[in-house]
Coordinates of C-alpha atoms (C1' of nucleotides) in Angstrom, one line a residue:
Chain A
M1 CA 167.6 -32.8 41.0
N2 CA 167.4 -34.6 37.6
D3 CA 167.8 -31.3 35.8
R4 CA 171.2 -30.5 37.1
I5 CA 174.2 -29.6 34.9
I6 CA 177.5 -30.3 36.5
F7 CA 180.9 -29.4 35.1
H8 CA 184.2 -31.1 36.1
V9 CA 187.3 -29.1 35.0
D10 CA 190.6 -30.9 35.1
V11 CA 194.0 -29.4 34.3
N12 CA 195.9 -31.4 31.7
S13 CA 199.2 -32.8 33.3
A14 CA 198.8 -30.0 35.8
F15 CA 202.2 -29.8 37.5
L16 CA 204.1 -30.1 34.3
S17 CA 202.0 -27.6 32.5
W18 CA 202.4 -25.2 35.3
E19 CA 206.2 -25.6 35.3
A20 CA 206.2 -25.1 31.6
V21 CA 204.0 -21.9 31.8
N22 CA 206.2 -20.5 34.6
R23 CA 209.5 -21.2 32.8
L24 CA 208.1 -19.6 29.6
S25 CA 207.2 -16.4 31.4
K26 CA 210.6 -16.1 32.8
G27 CA 212.0 -15.9 29.3
E28 CA 213.0 -19.6 28.7
T29 CA 212.6 -20.7 25.1
L30 CA 212.2 -24.5 25.9
D31 CA 208.6 -25.6 26.5
L32 CA 208.8 -28.5 28.8
R33 CA 205.5 -29.9 27.3
N34 CA 207.3 -30.4 23.9
V35 CA 210.3 -32.5 25.3
P36 CA 210.7 -35.6 27.4
S37 CA 210.2 -34.1 30.8
C38 CA 208.5 -34.8 34.2
V39 CA 207.9 -33.5 37.6
G40 CA 209.4 -35.7 40.1
G41 CA 211.6 -35.9 43.2
D42 CA 215.4 -35.6 43.5
P43 CA 216.8 -38.0 40.9
N44 CA 219.6 -38.8 43.3
R45 CA 217.1 -40.1 45.9
R46 CA 216.2 -43.7 45.3
T47 CA 212.8 -43.2 46.5
S48 CA 211.8 -40.3 44.4
I49 CA 209.0 -41.0 41.8
V50 CA 207.5 -39.5 38.7
S51 CA 204.6 -37.2 39.5
T52 CA 203.6 -35.9 36.1
K53 CA 205.1 -36.4 32.8
S54 CA 205.0 -34.7 29.4
I55 CA 203.5 -36.3 26.3
P56 CA 207.0 -36.9 24.8
A57 CA 208.1 -38.5 28.0
K58 CA 205.0 -40.9 27.8
K59 CA 206.2 -42.1 24.3
Y60 CA 209.4 -43.5 26.1
G61 CA 207.0 -45.5 28.2
I62 CA 207.4 -43.5 31.4
V63 CA 204.5 -43.9 33.6
T64 CA 203.3 -41.9 36.5
G65 CA 204.4 -43.4 39.8
E66 CA 207.4 -45.1 38.7
S67 CA 210.8 -44.2 40.0
V68 CA 212.7 -41.4 38.6
A69 CA 215.8 -43.7 38.3
A70 CA 213.8 -46.1 36.2
A71 CA 212.4 -43.2 34.1
L72 CA 215.8 -41.9 33.4
R73 CA 216.9 -45.5 32.3
K74 CA 214.1 -45.4 29.7
C75 CA 215.1 -41.9 28.5
P76 CA 218.5 -40.6 29.6
D77 CA 217.7 -37.1 28.2
L78 CA 214.6 -36.8 30.5
I79 CA 214.4 -33.5 32.2
V80 CA 213.3 -33.9 35.8
V81 CA 212.0 -30.8 37.6
K82 CA 211.4 -30.6 41.2
P83 CA 208.0 -29.7 42.4
D84 CA 207.2 -26.2 43.5
F85 CA 203.9 -26.2 45.5
Q86 CA 204.0 -22.4 45.9
L87 CA 203.8 -22.0 42.2
Y88 CA 201.0 -24.8 41.9
K89 CA 199.0 -23.0 44.5
K90 CA 199.2 -19.7 42.7
M91 CA 198.2 -21.5 39.4
S92 CA 195.5 -23.3 41.0
Y93 CA 194.1 -20.1 42.5
A94 CA 194.4 -18.3 39.1
F95 CA 192.2 -20.9 37.2
K96 CA 189.8 -21.4 40.0
S97 CA 189.2 -17.8 40.0
I98 CA 188.3 -17.7 36.4
L99 CA 185.8 -20.5 36.9
N100 CA 184.3 -18.7 39.9
E101 CA 183.1 -15.9 37.6
Y102 CA 180.7 -18.4 36.1
T103 CA 179.1 -19.9 39.3
P104 CA 179.5 -19.5 43.1
L105 CA 178.6 -23.0 43.5
M106 CA 182.0 -24.6 43.0
Q107 CA 183.9 -27.4 44.7
S108 CA 187.6 -27.6 44.7
F109 CA 188.3 -31.4 44.5
S110 CA 192.0 -31.1 44.5
I111 CA 194.7 -28.7 43.5
D112 CA 193.8 -29.1 39.8
E113 CA 190.2 -30.1 39.8
V114 CA 187.0 -28.5 40.3
F115 CA 183.3 -29.3 40.2
M116 CA 180.9 -26.6 39.2
D117 CA 177.2 -26.8 39.6
M118 CA 175.8 -24.9 36.5
S119 CA 172.2 -25.9 37.1
G120 CA 169.4 -23.3 36.3
M121 CA 171.8 -21.1 34.4
Q122 CA 170.1 -21.5 31.1
R123 CA 168.9 -18.0 31.1
I124 CA 172.3 -16.7 31.3
Y125 CA 174.2 -19.4 29.5
P126 CA 171.7 -21.0 27.2
D127 CA 174.2 -23.5 25.7
P128 CA 176.2 -25.3 28.4
I129 CA 178.6 -27.0 25.9
K130 CA 179.4 -23.7 24.4
L131 CA 180.0 -22.3 27.8
A132 CA 182.4 -25.2 28.8
H133 CA 184.3 -24.3 25.6
E134 CA 184.4 -20.7 26.6
M135 CA 185.7 -21.4 29.9
K136 CA 188.4 -23.8 28.7
D137 CA 189.6 -21.5 26.0
R138 CA 189.7 -18.5 28.4
I139 CA 191.9 -20.5 30.7
R140 CA 194.2 -21.5 27.9
D141 CA 194.5 -18.1 26.4
E142 CA 194.7 -16.0 29.7
L143 CA 196.9 -18.5 31.7
G144 CA 198.7 -20.6 29.0
F145 CA 197.8 -24.1 30.1
T146 CA 195.1 -26.4 28.9
V147 CA 192.0 -28.2 30.8
N148 CA 189.5 -30.7 30.1
V149 CA 185.9 -30.1 30.8
G150 CA 183.4 -32.8 31.5
V151 CA 179.7 -31.8 31.2
A152 CA 177.0 -34.1 32.7
K153 CA 174.0 -34.3 35.0
N154 CA 176.0 -35.3 38.0
K155 CA 179.5 -35.2 39.5
L156 CA 180.5 -38.7 38.6
C157 CA 179.7 -38.5 35.0
A158 CA 181.2 -35.2 34.7
K159 CA 184.3 -36.5 36.2
M160 CA 184.3 -39.6 33.9
A161 CA 183.8 -37.3 31.0
S162 CA 186.7 -35.1 31.7
D163 CA 188.9 -38.1 31.7
F164 CA 188.1 -38.9 28.2
E165 CA 190.4 -37.7 25.3
K166 CA 193.0 -35.1 26.3
P167 CA 194.2 -32.3 26.2
D168 CA 192.1 -29.3 25.7
K169 CA 188.8 -30.9 25.2
V170 CA 185.1 -30.7 26.3
H171 CA 183.2 -34.0 26.6
T172 CA 179.6 -34.6 27.7
L173 CA 178.2 -37.8 29.4
F174 CA 174.5 -37.4 29.4
P175 CA 172.2 -40.4 30.3
D176 CA 171.6 -41.4 26.8
E177 CA 175.4 -41.5 26.1
I178 CA 176.4 -43.8 29.0
A179 CA 176.0 -46.9 27.1
D180 CA 178.2 -45.8 24.2
K181 CA 180.8 -43.7 26.0
M182 CA 181.3 -45.3 29.4
W183 CA 180.2 -48.9 29.3
P184 CA 182.8 -50.1 26.9
L185 CA 185.6 -48.8 29.2
P186 CA 187.5 -51.5 31.5
V187 CA 186.0 -51.5 35.0
G188 CA 189.2 -50.1 36.5
E189 CA 188.5 -46.9 34.7
L190 CA 185.3 -46.3 36.8
F191 CA 186.0 -43.6 39.5
G192 CA 186.1 -45.5 42.8
C193 CA 187.1 -48.7 41.3
G194 CA 190.7 -49.1 42.3
Q195 CA 193.3 -51.8 41.7
S196 CA 191.9 -54.1 44.3
T197 CA 188.2 -54.0 43.3
A198 CA 189.1 -54.1 39.5
K199 CA 191.0 -57.4 40.2
K200 CA 188.1 -58.9 42.0
L201 CA 185.7 -58.0 39.3
I202 CA 187.9 -59.3 36.7
D203 CA 188.1 -62.5 38.5
M204 CA 184.4 -62.6 38.5
N205 CA 184.6 -62.1 34.7
I206 CA 183.2 -58.7 35.0
N207 CA 185.6 -56.7 32.7
T208 CA 183.8 -53.6 31.6
I209 CA 181.8 -50.9 33.2
G210 CA 178.8 -52.2 31.2
E211 CA 179.2 -55.6 32.5
L212 CA 179.4 -54.1 36.1
A213 CA 176.2 -52.1 35.3
K214 CA 174.3 -55.3 34.5
A215 CA 175.9 -57.6 37.2
D216 CA 173.9 -59.5 39.7
G217 CA 173.5 -57.3 42.8
R218 CA 173.6 -60.1 45.2
I219 CA 176.9 -61.4 44.0
L220 CA 178.3 -57.8 44.2
Y221 CA 176.8 -57.6 47.7
N222 CA 178.5 -60.9 48.8
T223 CA 182.0 -59.8 47.5
F224 CA 182.1 -56.2 48.4
G225 CA 179.6 -55.6 51.1
E226 CA 176.6 -53.3 51.2
K227 CA 178.2 -49.9 50.7
A228 CA 180.7 -50.7 48.0
A229 CA 178.4 -53.0 46.0
H230 CA 175.7 -50.3 46.1
Y231 CA 178.1 -47.6 45.0
L232 CA 179.8 -49.7 42.2
Y233 CA 176.4 -50.5 40.8
N234 CA 175.0 -47.2 40.8
A235 CA 178.3 -45.6 39.4
A236 CA 178.5 -48.1 36.6
N237 CA 175.0 -46.9 35.7
G238 CA 175.9 -43.2 35.8
I239 CA 173.8 -42.8 39.0
D240 CA 175.2 -40.3 41.5
D241 CA 173.2 -37.9 43.7
S242 CA 176.0 -36.4 45.5
L243 CA 176.0 -32.6 45.7
V244 CA 178.5 -29.9 44.7
V245 CA 179.4 -28.4 48.0
N246 CA 181.7 -25.4 48.5
E247 CA 182.4 -25.3 52.2
E248 CA 185.8 -26.4 53.3
R249 CA 185.5 -29.4 55.7
E250 CA 187.6 -29.4 58.8
A251 CA 190.5 -31.8 58.6
K252 CA 189.8 -35.1 60.5
S253 CA 193.4 -36.0 60.7
Y254 CA 196.9 -34.6 60.3
S255 CA 199.8 -36.9 59.3
V256 CA 203.4 -36.9 58.1
E257 CA 205.4 -39.7 56.7
N258 CA 209.0 -39.9 55.8
T259 CA 210.6 -42.6 53.6
T260 CA 214.2 -43.1 54.4
E261 CA 217.1 -43.4 52.0
D262 CA 218.2 -46.5 53.8
D263 CA 216.5 -48.9 56.0
V264 CA 216.5 -48.0 59.6
T265 CA 217.2 -50.4 62.5
D266 CA 218.1 -48.1 65.4
F267 CA 216.0 -46.2 67.9
D268 CA 218.1 -43.2 67.7
T269 CA 217.3 -42.5 64.1
V270 CA 213.6 -43.3 64.6
N271 CA 213.3 -41.0 67.5
H272 CA 215.0 -38.2 65.5
L273 CA 212.5 -38.6 62.8
L274 CA 209.6 -38.9 65.1
L275 CA 210.6 -35.6 66.8
A276 CA 210.8 -33.8 63.5
E277 CA 207.4 -35.3 62.6
A278 CA 205.8 -34.4 65.8
D279 CA 206.8 -30.8 65.4
I280 CA 205.4 -30.6 61.9
V281 CA 202.1 -32.3 63.1
A282 CA 201.8 -30.1 66.2
G283 CA 202.5 -27.0 64.3
R284 CA 199.8 -27.7 61.8
L285 CA 197.4 -28.5 64.7
R286 CA 198.3 -25.2 66.4
A287 CA 197.9 -23.3 63.0
D288 CA 194.4 -24.7 62.7
E289 CA 193.7 -24.0 66.4
V290 CA 192.7 -27.6 67.0
K291 CA 194.1 -30.5 69.1
A292 CA 194.2 -34.2 68.7
F293 CA 193.1 -37.0 71.1
T294 CA 194.7 -39.8 69.2
I295 CA 198.3 -40.3 68.2
T296 CA 199.3 -43.1 65.8
V297 CA 202.7 -44.1 64.6
I298 CA 203.0 -45.7 61.1
Y299 CA 205.9 -47.7 59.8
R300 CA 206.6 -49.6 56.8
T301 CA 209.0 -52.6 56.9
S302 CA 211.4 -53.5 54.1
D303 CA 208.9 -55.9 52.8
M304 CA 206.7 -52.9 52.1
K305 CA 204.1 -53.9 54.6
R306 CA 202.6 -51.1 56.7
H307 CA 202.0 -51.2 60.3
S308 CA 200.3 -48.8 62.6
H309 CA 199.8 -48.5 66.3
G310 CA 197.8 -45.6 67.9
R311 CA 196.2 -44.6 71.2
K312 CA 193.5 -42.3 72.4
M313 CA 194.7 -40.1 75.1
E314 CA 192.7 -38.7 78.1
Y315 CA 193.2 -35.2 76.9
S316 CA 193.8 -33.6 73.5
T317 CA 197.0 -32.0 72.7
D318 CA 198.8 -29.7 70.2
I319 CA 202.2 -29.7 72.0
T320 CA 205.2 -31.1 70.1
S321 CA 206.8 -32.7 73.1
E322 CA 203.6 -34.5 74.2
I323 CA 203.1 -35.9 70.7
Y324 CA 206.7 -37.0 70.4
D325 CA 206.6 -38.7 73.9
M326 CA 203.4 -40.7 72.9
A327 CA 205.0 -41.5 69.5
V328 CA 208.2 -42.9 71.0
R329 CA 206.1 -44.9 73.5
L330 CA 203.9 -46.4 70.9
M331 CA 206.9 -47.1 68.6
K332 CA 208.7 -48.9 71.5
E333 CA 205.6 -51.1 72.2
V334 CA 205.4 -52.5 68.7
W335 CA 208.7 -52.1 66.9
K336 CA 211.3 -54.9 67.6
G337 CA 214.0 -53.3 65.3
E338 CA 213.1 -54.9 62.1
P339 CA 214.5 -52.9 59.3
I340 CA 212.1 -50.0 58.4
R341 CA 211.9 -47.8 55.3
L342 CA 209.1 -45.4 56.4
I343 CA 208.2 -43.8 59.6
G344 CA 205.1 -41.8 59.9
L345 CA 203.0 -39.9 62.7
S346 CA 199.3 -39.2 62.6
A347 CA 197.2 -37.1 64.8
S348 CA 193.4 -37.8 64.7
D349 CA 190.3 -37.6 66.7
I350 CA 190.4 -33.9 66.3
D351 CA 189.2 -31.6 69.1
T352 CA 188.0 -28.3 67.8
D353 CA 186.9 -27.1 71.1
G354 CA 190.0 -27.7 73.0
F355 CA 191.8 -24.7 71.8
R356 CA 189.0 -22.4 72.9
Q357 CA 188.8 -24.0 76.2
M358 CA 192.5 -23.6 76.8
S359 CA 192.1 -19.8 77.0
L360 CA 190.2 -20.2 80.0
F361 CA 193.4 -21.1 81.9
G362 CA 196.0 -18.5 82.0
E363 CA 199.0 -20.8 82.6
E364 CA 198.3 -23.2 79.8
A365 CA 199.7 -21.0 77.1
K366 CA 202.9 -20.5 78.8
E367 CA 203.3 -24.1 79.6
K368 CA 202.7 -25.0 76.0
Q369 CA 205.3 -22.6 74.8
R370 CA 207.7 -23.9 77.2
N371 CA 207.3 -27.4 76.2
L372 CA 207.6 -26.6 72.6
D373 CA 210.6 -24.6 73.0
K374 CA 212.2 -27.3 74.9
A375 CA 211.5 -29.8 72.3
L376 CA 212.8 -27.5 69.6
D377 CA 216.1 -26.9 71.5
K378 CA 216.5 -30.6 72.0
I379 CA 216.6 -31.1 68.3
R380 CA 218.7 -28.1 67.5
S381 CA 221.3 -28.8 70.1
K382 CA 221.6 -32.5 69.1
Y383 CA 221.2 -32.3 65.4
G384 CA 221.8 -28.7 64.3
N385 CA 219.3 -26.1 63.3
N386 CA 218.5 -27.7 59.8
S387 CA 216.9 -30.7 61.5
V388 CA 213.9 -28.8 62.2
M389 CA 213.1 -28.4 58.6
R390 CA 210.9 -30.7 56.8
A391 CA 212.8 -34.0 55.7
G392 CA 212.3 -34.8 52.0
I393 CA 210.1 -33.4 49.4
G394 CA 206.7 -34.8 49.1
V395 CA 205.5 -35.5 45.7
F396 CA 201.9 -36.2 45.0
R397 CA 200.3 -36.9 41.7
A398 CA 198.5 -34.1 40.0
D399 CA 197.0 -36.5 37.5
R400 CA 195.8 -40.0 37.8
R401 CA 196.5 -42.3 34.8
K402 CA 195.5 -45.7 35.7
N403 CA 195.7 -46.9 32.1
D404 CA 199.0 -45.7 30.7
Chain B
dC1 C1' 173.6 -56.1 71.2
dT2 C1' 175.9 -51.9 70.5
dC3 C1' 179.4 -48.7 70.6
dG4 C1' 184.2 -47.2 71.1
dG5 C1' 188.9 -48.1 70.1
dC6 C1' 192.2 -50.1 67.2
dA7 C1' 194.4 -52.1 63.0
dT8 C1' 194.1 -52.9 58.2
dC9 C1' 192.4 -52.1 53.6
dC10 C1' 190.9 -49.4 49.8
dT11 C1' 190.7 -45.4 47.0
dA12 C1' 191.8 -40.8 45.7
dT13 C1' 195.1 -36.9 44.1
Chain C
dC1 C1' 216.0 -61.7 42.3
dT2 C1' 208.7 -63.1 42.1
dA3 C1' 208.1 -56.5 43.4
dA4 C1' 209.9 -52.5 42.4
dC5 C1' 207.2 -46.6 44.2
dG6 C1' 205.5 -41.0 47.9
dA7 C1' 202.6 -38.3 50.9
dT8 C1' 198.4 -37.2 52.6
dA9 C1' 193.7 -38.0 53.6
dG10 C1' 188.9 -40.0 54.1
dG11 C1' 186.0 -43.8 54.5
dA12 C1' 184.8 -48.8 55.2
dT13 C1' 185.4 -52.9 57.7
dG14 C1' 186.3 -56.5 61.0
dC15 C1' 187.5 -57.7 65.6
dC16 C1' 187.5 -57.4 70.4
dG17 C1' 186.1 -56.0 74.9
dA18 C1' 183.0 -53.1 78.1
dG19 C1' 178.6 -51.7 79.3

DNA sequence: CTCGGCATCCTAT
DNA sequence: CTAACGATAGGATGCCGAG
């Protein structure tokens, strides 16, 4: 356990790098990485945000997560490209395939991040650091984008190390380097220490990871509770026993949210959105051959507060109309018509057995299809064919920059 | 007292 | 004019009521 060697590989500015590579391969001469640019939502939508930015864009003070409109104010020449998840999936697969040649024990942590367990490979690869360089150079030369590699004895330290100086770098974070390389960092840089925890720690005059590593355990316990206190203390000391696991876990929930361009106050619009969302969620349940017992509606009022209301049903379902009906009922129970800017729908309490059981009843499948068709017809007749398409384009962050 | 259900909070990409 | 800004998911926690 103590002799493990773990790599964490992280694509530098993933979405933007991938867009740049794709455009160059199509004969474009402009490399998006060399000009102010970003991947973001539709600039005409007030709600779209910057997902990934180029280094020149960063020099204008553009930060990940800010609105595209604000970014354009800072830099009117900013090139904003829409996310293309099909492309990202291909790029992700390509770089993970290369890494997979070096070890079978790999864990996809996200679309652009991978943990690799390189323990016990000294015979094949005597020098892990040299190997890390080789992998990163291969990806750069064969695929055209750069990655950072963190090399350490556990996942946490490997992850922290890959976040050090970028791009195109290999960093180590071995036990004897923790004090020098990790302890001087602000607490908020520690993986698992988000905004809320960081604020509380700073209020306690714990400002760096090193100070957290030496903090009084009882005080941490009182503020954060057992689990979090334990995690924070261990993490700050570079202790992490979690394993690199390559099985894909089954999803525990399926959810969709839509932020609306304008605040919504009427049930018609809400119902329309809920129906589209129910169809998406139900479709994903069916695609995975599972059903859900619990349906929850989520809405965000114009003061940015999130509210939720859910209920566990007697039976699990994957039928659009059933999910829709429950969602409408739930919404009616809590929403009094205050202006809302987001409406979401979540299916949880997943029943992996329900689908199999269903095949025992011959009628069930037909009934399901009928209900589904009914629901689809309902939208199409009322709002036109396009209304069944996904509303809005989701943009999630490929990179996390807490500190810029 | 414990457990299930529910709402909210926190963190991550 | 105090904050501003998305989508999706997992885990923790606190409360409440039932057994």
